[in-house]
Short mmCIF file of C-alpha atoms and ligand atoms in Angstrom, two decimals:
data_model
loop_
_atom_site.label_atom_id
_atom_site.label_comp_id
_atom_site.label_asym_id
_atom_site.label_seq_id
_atom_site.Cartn_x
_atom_site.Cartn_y
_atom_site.Cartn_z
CA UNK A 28 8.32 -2.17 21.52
CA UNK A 29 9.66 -0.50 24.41
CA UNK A 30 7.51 -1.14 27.75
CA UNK A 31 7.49 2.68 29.01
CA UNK A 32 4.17 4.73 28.26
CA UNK A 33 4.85 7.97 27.35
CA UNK A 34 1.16 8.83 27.58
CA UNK A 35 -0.19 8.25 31.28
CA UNK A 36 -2.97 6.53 32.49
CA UNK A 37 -5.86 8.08 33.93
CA UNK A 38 -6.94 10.50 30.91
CA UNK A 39 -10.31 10.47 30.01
CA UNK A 40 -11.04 8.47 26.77
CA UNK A 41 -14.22 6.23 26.90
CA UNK A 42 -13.13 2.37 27.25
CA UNK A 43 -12.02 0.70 24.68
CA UNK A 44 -10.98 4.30 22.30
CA UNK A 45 -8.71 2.75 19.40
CA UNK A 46 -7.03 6.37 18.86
CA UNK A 47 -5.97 6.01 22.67
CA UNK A 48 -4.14 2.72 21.69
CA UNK A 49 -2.71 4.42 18.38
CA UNK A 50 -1.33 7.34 20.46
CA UNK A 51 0.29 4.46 23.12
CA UNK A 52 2.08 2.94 20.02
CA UNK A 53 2.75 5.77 18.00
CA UNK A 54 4.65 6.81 21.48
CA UNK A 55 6.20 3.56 22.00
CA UNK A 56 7.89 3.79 18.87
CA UNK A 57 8.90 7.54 19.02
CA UNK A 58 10.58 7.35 22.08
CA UNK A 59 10.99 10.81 24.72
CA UNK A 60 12.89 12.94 21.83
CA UNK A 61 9.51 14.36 20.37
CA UNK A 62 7.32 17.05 19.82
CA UNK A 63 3.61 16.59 19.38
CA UNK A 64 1.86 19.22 18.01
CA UNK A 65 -1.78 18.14 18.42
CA UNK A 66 -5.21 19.37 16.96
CA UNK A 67 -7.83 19.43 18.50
CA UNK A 68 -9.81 16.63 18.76
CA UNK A 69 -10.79 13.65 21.25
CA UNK A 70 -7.14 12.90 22.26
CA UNK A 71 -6.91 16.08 22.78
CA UNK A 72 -9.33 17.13 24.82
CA UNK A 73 -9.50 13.66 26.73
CA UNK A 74 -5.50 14.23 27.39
CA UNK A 75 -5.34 17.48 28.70
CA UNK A 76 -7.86 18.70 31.21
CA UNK A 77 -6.44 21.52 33.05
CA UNK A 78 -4.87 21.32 34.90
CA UNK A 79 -3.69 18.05 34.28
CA UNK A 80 -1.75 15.96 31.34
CA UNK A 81 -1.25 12.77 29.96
CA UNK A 82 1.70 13.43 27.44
CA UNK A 83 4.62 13.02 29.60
CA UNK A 84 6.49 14.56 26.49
CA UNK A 85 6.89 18.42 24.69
CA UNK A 86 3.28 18.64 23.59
CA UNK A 87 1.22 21.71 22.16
CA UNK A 88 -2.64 22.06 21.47
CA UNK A 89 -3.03 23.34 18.08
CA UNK A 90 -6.19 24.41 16.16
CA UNK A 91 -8.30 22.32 13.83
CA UNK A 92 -6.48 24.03 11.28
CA UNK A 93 -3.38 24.56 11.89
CA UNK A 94 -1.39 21.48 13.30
CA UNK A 95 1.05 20.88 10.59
CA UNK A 96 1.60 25.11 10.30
CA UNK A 97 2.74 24.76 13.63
CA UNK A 98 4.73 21.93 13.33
CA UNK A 99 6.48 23.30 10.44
CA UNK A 100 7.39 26.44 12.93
CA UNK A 101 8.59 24.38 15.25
CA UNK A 102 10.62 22.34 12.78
CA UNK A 103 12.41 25.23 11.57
CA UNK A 104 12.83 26.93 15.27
CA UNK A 105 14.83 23.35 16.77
CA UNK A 106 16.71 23.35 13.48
CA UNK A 107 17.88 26.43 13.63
CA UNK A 108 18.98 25.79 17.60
CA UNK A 109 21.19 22.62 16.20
CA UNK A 110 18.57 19.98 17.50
CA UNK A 111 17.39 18.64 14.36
CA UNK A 112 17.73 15.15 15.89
CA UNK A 113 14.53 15.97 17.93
CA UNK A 114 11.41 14.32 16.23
CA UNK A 115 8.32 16.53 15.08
CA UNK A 116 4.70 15.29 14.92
CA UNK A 117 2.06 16.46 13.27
CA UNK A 118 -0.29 14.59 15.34
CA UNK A 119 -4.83 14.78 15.03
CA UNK A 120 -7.88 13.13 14.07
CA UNK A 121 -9.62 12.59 10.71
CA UNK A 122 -11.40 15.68 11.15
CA UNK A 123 -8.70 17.99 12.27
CA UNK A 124 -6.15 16.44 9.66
CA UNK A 125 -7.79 15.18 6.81
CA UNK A 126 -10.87 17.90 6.51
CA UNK A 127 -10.20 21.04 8.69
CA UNK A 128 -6.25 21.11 8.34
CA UNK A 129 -5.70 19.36 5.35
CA UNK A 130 -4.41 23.10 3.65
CA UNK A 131 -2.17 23.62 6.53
CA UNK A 132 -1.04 19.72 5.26
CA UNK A 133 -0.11 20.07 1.81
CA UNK A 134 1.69 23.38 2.84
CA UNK A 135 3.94 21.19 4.26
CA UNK A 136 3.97 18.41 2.01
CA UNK A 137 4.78 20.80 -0.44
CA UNK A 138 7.10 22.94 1.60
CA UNK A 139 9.04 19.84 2.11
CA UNK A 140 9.39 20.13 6.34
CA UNK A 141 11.09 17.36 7.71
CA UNK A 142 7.97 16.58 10.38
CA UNK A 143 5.91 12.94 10.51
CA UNK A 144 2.26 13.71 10.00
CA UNK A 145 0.21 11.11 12.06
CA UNK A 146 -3.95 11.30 11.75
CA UNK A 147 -5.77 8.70 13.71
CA UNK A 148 -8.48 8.08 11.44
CA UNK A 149 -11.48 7.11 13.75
CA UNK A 150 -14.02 8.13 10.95
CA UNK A 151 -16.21 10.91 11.60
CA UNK A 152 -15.98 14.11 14.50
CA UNK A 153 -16.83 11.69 17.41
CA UNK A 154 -15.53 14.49 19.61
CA UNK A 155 -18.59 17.22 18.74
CA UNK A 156 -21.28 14.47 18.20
CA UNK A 157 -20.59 11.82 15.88
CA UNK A 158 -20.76 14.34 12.75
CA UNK A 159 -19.34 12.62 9.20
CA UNK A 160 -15.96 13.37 8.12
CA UNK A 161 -14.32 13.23 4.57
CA UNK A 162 -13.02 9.98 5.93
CA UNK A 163 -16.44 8.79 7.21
CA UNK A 164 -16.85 5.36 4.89
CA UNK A 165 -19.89 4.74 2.13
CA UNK A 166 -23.30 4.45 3.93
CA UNK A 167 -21.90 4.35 7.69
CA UNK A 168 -24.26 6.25 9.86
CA UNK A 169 -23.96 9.76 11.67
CA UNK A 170 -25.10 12.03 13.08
CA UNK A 171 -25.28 14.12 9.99
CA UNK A 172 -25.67 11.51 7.94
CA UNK A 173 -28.37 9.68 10.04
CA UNK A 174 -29.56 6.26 7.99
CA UNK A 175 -33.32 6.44 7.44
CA UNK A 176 -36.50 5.92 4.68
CA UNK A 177 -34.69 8.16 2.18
CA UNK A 178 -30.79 7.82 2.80
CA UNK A 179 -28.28 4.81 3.42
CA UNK A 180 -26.11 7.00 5.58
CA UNK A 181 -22.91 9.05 4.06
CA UNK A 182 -23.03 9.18 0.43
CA UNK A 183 -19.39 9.84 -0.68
CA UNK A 184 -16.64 7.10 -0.63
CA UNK A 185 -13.83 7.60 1.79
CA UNK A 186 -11.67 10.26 1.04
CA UNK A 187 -7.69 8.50 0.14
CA UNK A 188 -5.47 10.35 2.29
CA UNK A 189 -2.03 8.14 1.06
CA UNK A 190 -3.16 9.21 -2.39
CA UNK A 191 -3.51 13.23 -1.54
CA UNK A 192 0.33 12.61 0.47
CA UNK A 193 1.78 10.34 -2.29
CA UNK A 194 0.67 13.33 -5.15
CA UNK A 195 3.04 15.79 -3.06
CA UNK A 196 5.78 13.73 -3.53
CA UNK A 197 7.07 12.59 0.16
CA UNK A 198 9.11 10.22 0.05
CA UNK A 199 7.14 8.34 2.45
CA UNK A 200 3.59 7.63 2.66
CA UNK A 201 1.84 4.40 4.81
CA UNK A 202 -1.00 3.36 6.50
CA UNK A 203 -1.58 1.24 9.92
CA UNK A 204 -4.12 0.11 12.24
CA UNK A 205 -3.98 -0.26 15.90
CA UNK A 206 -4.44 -4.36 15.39
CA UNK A 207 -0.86 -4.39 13.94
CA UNK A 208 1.23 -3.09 16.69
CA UNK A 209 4.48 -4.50 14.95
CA UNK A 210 3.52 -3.23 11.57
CA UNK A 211 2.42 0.53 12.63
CA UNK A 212 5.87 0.39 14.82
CA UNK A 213 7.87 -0.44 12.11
CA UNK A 214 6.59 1.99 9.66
CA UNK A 215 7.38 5.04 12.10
CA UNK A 216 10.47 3.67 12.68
CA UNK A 217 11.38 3.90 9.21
CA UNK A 218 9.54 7.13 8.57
CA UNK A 219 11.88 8.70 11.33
CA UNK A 220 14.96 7.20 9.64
CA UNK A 221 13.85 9.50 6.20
CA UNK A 222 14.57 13.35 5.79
CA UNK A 223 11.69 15.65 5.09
CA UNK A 224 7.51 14.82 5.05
CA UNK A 225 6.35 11.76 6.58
CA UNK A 226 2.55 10.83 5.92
CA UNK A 227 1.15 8.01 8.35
CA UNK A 228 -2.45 6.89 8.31
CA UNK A 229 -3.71 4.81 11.36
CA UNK A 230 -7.14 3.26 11.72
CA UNK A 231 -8.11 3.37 14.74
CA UNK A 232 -12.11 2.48 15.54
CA UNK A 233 -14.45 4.03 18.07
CA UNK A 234 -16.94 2.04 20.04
CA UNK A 235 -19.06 5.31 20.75
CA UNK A 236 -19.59 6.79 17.19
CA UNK A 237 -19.53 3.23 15.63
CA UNK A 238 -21.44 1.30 18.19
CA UNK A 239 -19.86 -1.63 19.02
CA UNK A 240 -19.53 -2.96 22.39
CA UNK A 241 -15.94 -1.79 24.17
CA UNK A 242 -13.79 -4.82 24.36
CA UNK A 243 -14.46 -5.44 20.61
CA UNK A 244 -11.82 -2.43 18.96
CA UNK A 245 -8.88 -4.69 18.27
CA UNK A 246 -11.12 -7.46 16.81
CA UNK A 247 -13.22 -4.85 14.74
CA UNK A 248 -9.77 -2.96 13.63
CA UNK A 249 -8.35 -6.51 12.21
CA UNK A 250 -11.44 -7.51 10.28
CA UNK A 251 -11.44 -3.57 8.75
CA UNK A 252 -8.27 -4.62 7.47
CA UNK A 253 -8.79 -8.57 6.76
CA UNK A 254 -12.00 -7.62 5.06
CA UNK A 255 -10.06 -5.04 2.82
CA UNK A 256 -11.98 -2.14 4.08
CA UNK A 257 -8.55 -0.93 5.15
CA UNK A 258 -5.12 -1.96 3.54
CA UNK A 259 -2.00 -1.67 5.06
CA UNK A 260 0.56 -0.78 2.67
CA UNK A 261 3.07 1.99 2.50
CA UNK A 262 4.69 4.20 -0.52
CA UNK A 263 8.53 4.85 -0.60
CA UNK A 264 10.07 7.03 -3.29
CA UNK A 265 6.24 6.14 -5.04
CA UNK A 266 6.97 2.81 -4.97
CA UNK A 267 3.69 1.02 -3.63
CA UNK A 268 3.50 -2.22 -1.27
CA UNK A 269 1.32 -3.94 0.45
CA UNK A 270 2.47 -4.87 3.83
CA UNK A 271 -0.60 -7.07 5.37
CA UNK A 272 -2.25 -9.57 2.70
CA UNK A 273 -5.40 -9.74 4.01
CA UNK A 274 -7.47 -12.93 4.70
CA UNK A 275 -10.30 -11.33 2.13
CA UNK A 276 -13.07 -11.83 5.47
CA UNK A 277 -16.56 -10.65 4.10
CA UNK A 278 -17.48 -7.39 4.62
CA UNK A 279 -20.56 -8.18 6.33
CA UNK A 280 -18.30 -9.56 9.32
CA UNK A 281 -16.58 -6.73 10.10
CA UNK A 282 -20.09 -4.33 9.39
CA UNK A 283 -21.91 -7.12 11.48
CA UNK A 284 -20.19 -5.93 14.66
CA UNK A 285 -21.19 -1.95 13.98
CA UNK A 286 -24.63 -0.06 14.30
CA UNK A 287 -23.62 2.03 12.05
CA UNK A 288 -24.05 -0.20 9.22
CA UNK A 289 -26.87 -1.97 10.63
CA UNK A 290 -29.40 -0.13 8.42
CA UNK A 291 -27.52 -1.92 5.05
CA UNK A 292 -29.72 -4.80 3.52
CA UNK A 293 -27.93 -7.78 1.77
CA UNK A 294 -28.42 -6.67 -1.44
CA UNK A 295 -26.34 -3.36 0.04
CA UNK A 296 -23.71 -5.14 1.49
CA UNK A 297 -23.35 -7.21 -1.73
CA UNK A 298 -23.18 -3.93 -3.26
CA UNK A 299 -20.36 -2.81 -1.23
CA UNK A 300 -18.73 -5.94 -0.70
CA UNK A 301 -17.90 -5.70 -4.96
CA UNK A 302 -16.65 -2.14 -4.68
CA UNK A 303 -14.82 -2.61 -2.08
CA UNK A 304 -13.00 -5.47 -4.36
CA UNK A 305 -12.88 -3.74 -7.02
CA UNK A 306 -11.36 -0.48 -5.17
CA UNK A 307 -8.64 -3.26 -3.15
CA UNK A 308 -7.86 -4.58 -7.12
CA UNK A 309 -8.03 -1.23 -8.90
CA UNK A 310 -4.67 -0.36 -5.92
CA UNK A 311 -3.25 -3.68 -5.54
CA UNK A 312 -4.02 -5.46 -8.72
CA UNK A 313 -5.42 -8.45 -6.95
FE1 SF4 B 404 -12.20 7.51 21.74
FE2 SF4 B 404 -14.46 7.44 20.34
FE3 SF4 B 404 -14.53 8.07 22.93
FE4 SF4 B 404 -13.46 9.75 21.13
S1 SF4 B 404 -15.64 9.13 21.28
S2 SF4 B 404 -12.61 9.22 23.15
S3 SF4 B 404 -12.50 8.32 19.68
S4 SF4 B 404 -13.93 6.08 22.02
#
């Protein structure tokens, strides 16, 4: 990767924030010619305290809602100035991208924009408080979906963003993690190199709303995927492949690490260890 940060130091993300290292990469691998248009979320509002900024490239603050709307405007405005070799990023968190703005995202899915849509997935609204989010996993713990005498934490398995992308037909759908710099580099790369919608997922954990200690998010972000709680693979033209086979760790290593799972008994974990096998097999037929 190249060795210039095009996001400064000095912004104000707790120690140790994995969607602060996903925003580094995704950067890295961009290069200057780029437009982020950003929801709102905790790289947002970590990045960007006025009157000061991070992003030492074109950047907008966009609404919850409405990041890939305006990415789509500004896709069509550089276009129609001649610069269509400038690069257009549909950049937010779980909540802003996968929940809030996920209309705003098949609109342009559908609409067929040529713009990379890039959600750091740090699984829940950590930025308001910790709150779940459609991509919150089985039983982890928030704030509004505390773990207690009646309830194992969230309820609902984690929503399958590739899926949602993949049944809109881009030609290019992937996920990454911020433990795989090469991998996550390489898939942008090659998402840049492809006309029209670009879907990238990254995982990228949070030591606040998952409660792990700060200098533990690279080594919690490779057990999520070793442990098959998150795959990297990628879609081209609906053709699906793994890229990472994982080492098949237990489950309970990588929950081990978390608070938010601390409230799971064995008999849970063995629980969720066999649908998380089945759920890797059911994709990946292994
Ligand atoms: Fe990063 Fe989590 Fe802190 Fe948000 S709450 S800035 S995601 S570490």
């Amino acid at each position: 990767m190249k060795k210039d940060d095009l996001i400064a130091p000095g912004h104000r993300t707790c120690a140790g924030c994995g969607p602060a290292i996903a925003t580094r990469m995704m950067l890295r691998a961009t290069g200057k010619n780029v437009v982020i248009c950003h929801s709102t979320g905790c790289m947002e509002v970590t990045t960007t305290q006025y009157p000061l900024t991070s992003w030492k490239v074109p950047w907008i603050h966009v609404l919850f809602e409405n990041a890939c709307s305006v990415a789509a405007g500004v896709r069509e405005a550089l276009d129609a100035q001649g610069k269509e070799d400038v690069t257009v990023i549909a950049f937010g968190g779980d909540g802003g991208m996968a929940d809030i703005g996920i209309r705003a995202m098949s609109g342009l899915m559908e609409r067929g924009h040529n713009v990379l849509i890039v959600i750091y997935d740090n699984e829940a609204y950590m930025n308001t408080g910790i709150q779940r989010s459609g991509s919150t996993p089985w039983h982890a713990a928030t704030t509004t979906t505390p773990a207690g005498k009646i309830s194992k934490g969230k309820e609902q398995w984690k929503k399958d963003m590739v899926a949602i992308a993949v049944a809109h037909h881009v030609p290019y759908a992937a996920t990454a993690s911020i433990a795989f710099p090469f991998d996550l580099e390489k898939k942008i790369k090659k998402a840049l190199e492809i006309k029209g919608p670009k879907f990238l997922h990254i995982h990228a954990p949070c030591p606040i709303g998952w409660y792990f200690s700060s200098e533990k998010t690279v080594e919690v972000a490779k057990l999520a995927v070793d442990s098959k709680m998150w795959a990297l693979y990628e879609v081209e033209n609906g053709e699906k492949k793994l890229t990472y086979k994982p080492k098949g760790t237990p489950v309970a290593d990588y929950m081990k690490l978390q608070k938010r799972f601390r409230h799971l008994s064995e008999e849970d974990i063995k629980e969720y260890q066999k649908r998380v096998d089945e759920s890797f097999g059911k994709m990946f037929g292994k």
